[in-house]
PDB file of C-alpha atoms in Angstrom:
ATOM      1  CA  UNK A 124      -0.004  20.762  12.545  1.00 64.00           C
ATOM      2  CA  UNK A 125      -1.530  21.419   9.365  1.00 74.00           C
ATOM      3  CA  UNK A 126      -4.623  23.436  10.155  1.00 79.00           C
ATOM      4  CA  UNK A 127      -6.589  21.300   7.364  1.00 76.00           C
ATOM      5  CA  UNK A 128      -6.327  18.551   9.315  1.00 74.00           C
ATOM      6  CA  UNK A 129      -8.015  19.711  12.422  1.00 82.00           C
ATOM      7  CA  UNK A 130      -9.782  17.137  13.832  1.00 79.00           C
ATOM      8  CA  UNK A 131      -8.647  14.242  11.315  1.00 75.00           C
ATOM      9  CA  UNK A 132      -7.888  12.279  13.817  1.00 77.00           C
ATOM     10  CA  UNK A 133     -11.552  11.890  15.090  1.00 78.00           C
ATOM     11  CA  UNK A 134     -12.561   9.953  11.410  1.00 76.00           C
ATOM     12  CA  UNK A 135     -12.172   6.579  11.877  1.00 78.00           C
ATOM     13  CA  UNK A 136     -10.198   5.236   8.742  1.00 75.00           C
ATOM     14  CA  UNK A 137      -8.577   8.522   7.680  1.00 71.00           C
ATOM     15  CA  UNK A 138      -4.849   8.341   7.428  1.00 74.00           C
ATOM     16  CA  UNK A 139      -4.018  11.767   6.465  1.00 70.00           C
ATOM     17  CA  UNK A 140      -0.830  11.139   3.742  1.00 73.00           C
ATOM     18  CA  UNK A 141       0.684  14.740   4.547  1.00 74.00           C
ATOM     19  CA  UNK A 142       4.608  16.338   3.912  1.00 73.00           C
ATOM     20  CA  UNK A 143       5.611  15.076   7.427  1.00 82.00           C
ATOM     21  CA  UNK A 144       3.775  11.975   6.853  1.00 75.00           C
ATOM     22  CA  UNK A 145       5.709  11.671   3.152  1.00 80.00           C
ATOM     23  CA  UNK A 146       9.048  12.754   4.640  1.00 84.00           C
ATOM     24  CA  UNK A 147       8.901   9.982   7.698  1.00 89.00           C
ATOM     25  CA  UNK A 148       8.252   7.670   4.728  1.00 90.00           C
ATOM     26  CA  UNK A 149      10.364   8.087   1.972  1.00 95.00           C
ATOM     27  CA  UNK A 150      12.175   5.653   1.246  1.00 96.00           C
ATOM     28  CA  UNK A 151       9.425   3.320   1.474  1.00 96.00           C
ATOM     29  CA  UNK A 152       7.091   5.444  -0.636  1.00 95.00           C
ATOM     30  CA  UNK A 153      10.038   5.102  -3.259  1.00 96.00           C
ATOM     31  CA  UNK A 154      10.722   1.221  -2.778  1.00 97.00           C
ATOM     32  CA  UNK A 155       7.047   0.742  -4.019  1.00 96.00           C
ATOM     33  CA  UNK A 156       7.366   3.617  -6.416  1.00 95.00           C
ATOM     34  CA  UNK A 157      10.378   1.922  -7.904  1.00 96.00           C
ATOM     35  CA  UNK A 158       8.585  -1.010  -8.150  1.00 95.00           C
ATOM     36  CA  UNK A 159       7.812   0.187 -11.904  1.00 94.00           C
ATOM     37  CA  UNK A 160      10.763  -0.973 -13.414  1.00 95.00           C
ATOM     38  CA  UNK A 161      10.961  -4.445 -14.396  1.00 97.00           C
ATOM     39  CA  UNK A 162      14.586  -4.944 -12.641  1.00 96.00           C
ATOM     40  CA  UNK A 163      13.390  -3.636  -9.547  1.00 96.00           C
ATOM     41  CA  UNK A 164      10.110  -6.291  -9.636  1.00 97.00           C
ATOM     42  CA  UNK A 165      12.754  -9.016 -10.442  1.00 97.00           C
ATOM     43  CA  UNK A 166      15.068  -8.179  -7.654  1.00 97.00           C
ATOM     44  CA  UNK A 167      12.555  -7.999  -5.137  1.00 97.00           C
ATOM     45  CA  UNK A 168      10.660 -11.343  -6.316  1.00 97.00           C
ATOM     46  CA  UNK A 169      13.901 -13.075  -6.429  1.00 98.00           C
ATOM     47  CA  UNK A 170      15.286 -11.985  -3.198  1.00 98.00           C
ATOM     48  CA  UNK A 171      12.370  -9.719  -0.859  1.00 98.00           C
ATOM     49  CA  UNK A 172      14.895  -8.715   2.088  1.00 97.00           C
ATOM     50  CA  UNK A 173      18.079  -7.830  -0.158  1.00 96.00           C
ATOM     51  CA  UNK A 174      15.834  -5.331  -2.178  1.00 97.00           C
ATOM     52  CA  UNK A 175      14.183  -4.235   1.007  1.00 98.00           C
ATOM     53  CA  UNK A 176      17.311  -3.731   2.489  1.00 97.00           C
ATOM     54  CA  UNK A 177      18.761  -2.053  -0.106  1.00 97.00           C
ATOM     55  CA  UNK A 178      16.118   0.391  -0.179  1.00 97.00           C
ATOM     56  CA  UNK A 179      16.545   1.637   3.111  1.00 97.00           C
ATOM     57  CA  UNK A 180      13.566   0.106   4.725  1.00 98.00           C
ATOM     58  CA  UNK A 181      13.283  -0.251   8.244  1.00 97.00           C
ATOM     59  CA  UNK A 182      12.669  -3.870  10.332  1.00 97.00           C
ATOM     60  CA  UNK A 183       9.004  -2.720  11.182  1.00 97.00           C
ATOM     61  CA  UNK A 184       8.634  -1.758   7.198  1.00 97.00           C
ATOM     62  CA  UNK A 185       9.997  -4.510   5.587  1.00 98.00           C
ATOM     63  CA  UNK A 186       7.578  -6.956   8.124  1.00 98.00           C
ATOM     64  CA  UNK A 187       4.848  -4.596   6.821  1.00 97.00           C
ATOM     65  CA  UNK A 188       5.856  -5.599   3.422  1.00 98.00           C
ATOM     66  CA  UNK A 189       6.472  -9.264   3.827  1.00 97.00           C
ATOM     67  CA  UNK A 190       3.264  -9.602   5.505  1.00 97.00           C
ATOM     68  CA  UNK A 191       1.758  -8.029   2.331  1.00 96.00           C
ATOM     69  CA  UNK A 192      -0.315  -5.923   5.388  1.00 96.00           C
ATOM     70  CA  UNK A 193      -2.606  -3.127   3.449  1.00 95.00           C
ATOM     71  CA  UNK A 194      -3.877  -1.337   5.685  1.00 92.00           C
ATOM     72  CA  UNK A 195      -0.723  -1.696   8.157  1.00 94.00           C
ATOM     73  CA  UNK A 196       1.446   0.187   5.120  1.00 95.00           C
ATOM     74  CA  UNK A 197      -1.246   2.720   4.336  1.00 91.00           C
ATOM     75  CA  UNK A 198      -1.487   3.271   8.362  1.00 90.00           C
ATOM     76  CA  UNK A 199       2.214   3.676   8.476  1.00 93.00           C
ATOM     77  CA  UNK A 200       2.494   6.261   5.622  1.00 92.00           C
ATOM     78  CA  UNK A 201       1.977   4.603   2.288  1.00 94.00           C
ATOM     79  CA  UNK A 202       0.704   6.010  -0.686  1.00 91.00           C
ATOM     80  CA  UNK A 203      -1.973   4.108  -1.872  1.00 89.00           C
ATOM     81  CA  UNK A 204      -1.145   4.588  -5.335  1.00 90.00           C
ATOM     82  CA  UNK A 205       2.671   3.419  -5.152  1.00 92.00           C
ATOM     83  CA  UNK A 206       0.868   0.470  -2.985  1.00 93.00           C
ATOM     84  CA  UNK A 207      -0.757  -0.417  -5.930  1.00 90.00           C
ATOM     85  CA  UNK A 208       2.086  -0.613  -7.918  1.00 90.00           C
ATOM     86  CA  UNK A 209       3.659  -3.480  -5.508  1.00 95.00           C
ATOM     87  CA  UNK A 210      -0.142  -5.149  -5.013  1.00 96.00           C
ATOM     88  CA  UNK A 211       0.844  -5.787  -9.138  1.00 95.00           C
ATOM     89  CA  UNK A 212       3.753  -7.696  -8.379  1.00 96.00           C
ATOM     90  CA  UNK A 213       2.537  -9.920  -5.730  1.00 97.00           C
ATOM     91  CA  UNK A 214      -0.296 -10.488  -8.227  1.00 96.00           C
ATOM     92  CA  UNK A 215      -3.385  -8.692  -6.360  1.00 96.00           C
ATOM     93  CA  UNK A 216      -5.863  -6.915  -7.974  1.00 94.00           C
ATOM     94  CA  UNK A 217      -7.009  -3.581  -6.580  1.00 92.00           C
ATOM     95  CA  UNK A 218     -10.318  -5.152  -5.533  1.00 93.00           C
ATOM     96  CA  UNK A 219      -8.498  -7.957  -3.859  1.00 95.00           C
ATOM     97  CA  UNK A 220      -6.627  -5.237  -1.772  1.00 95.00           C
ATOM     98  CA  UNK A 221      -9.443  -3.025  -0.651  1.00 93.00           C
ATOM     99  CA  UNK A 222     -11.190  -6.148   0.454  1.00 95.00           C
ATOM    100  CA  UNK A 223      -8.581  -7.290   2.964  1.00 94.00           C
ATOM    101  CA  UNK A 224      -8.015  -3.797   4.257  1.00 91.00           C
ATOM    102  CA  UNK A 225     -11.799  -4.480   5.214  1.00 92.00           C
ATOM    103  CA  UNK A 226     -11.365  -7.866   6.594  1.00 93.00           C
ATOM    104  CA  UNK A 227     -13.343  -9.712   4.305  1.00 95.00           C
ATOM    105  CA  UNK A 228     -13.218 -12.592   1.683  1.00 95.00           C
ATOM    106  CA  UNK A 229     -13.166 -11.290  -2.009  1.00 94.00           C
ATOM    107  CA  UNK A 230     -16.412 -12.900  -2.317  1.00 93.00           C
ATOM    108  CA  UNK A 231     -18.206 -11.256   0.139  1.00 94.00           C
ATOM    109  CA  UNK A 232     -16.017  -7.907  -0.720  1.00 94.00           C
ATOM    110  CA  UNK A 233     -17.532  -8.447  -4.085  1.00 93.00           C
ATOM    111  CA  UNK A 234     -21.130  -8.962  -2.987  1.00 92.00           C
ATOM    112  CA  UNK A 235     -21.201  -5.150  -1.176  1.00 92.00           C
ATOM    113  CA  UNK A 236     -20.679  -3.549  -4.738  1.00 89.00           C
ATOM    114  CA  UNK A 237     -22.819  -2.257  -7.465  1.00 84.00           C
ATOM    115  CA  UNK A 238     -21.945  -4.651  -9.651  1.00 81.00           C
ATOM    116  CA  UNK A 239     -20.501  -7.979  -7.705  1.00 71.00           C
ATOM    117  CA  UNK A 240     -19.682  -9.654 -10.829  1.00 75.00           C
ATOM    118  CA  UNK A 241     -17.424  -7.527 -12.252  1.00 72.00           C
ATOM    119  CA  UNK A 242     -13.743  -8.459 -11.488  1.00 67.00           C
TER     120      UNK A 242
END
């Protein structure tokens, strides 16, 4: 084990994204990375388990995906910032994401920050 991590496992909602982490998850990491051409959004919008397939992703992955589960994908291994790139082609925002990794509305998401009326 990485020696940096010592002990990560004892703070709650850490997912350390690490090279074994990044290696167990690869091709997923790059189905979401890919997701920045425009073919690649097309393909998957227009058919979800051919591209997923395609890609190499696993049965419990591509559930992960169809379920559009955040925290479930980051848990498993994702990146967050290739998860952002899909959260653009389902058509969530990143505030829309980080509230249902919390389990709550957008609304009352929104009311917890600084500024709730910015969107």
């Amino acid at each position: 084990m990485n020696p940096q991590l010592e002990g990560i496992e004892t703070i709650t909602g850490t997912y350390a994204f690490d090279l074994r982490v990044s290696n167990r998850t690869l091709a997923l990491n790059r189905f979401f990375w890919h997701m920045i051409r425009a073919e690649n959004r097309e393909t998957y919008l227009s058919d979800p388990v051919t591209a997923m397939t395609a890609a190499g992703l696993s049965a419990e992955e591509q559930a992960l995906v169809q379920a559009q589960d955040w925290l479930g994908l980051v848990r498993h291994g994702v990146n967050f910032f290739v998860l952002e790139k899909f959260a653009r082609v389902v058509r969530k925002t990143n505030l829309e994401v980080y509230a249902i990794m919390r389990g709550e509305s957008f609304d009352d998401f929104m009311a917890t920050r600084r500024v709730p009326t910015m969107r």
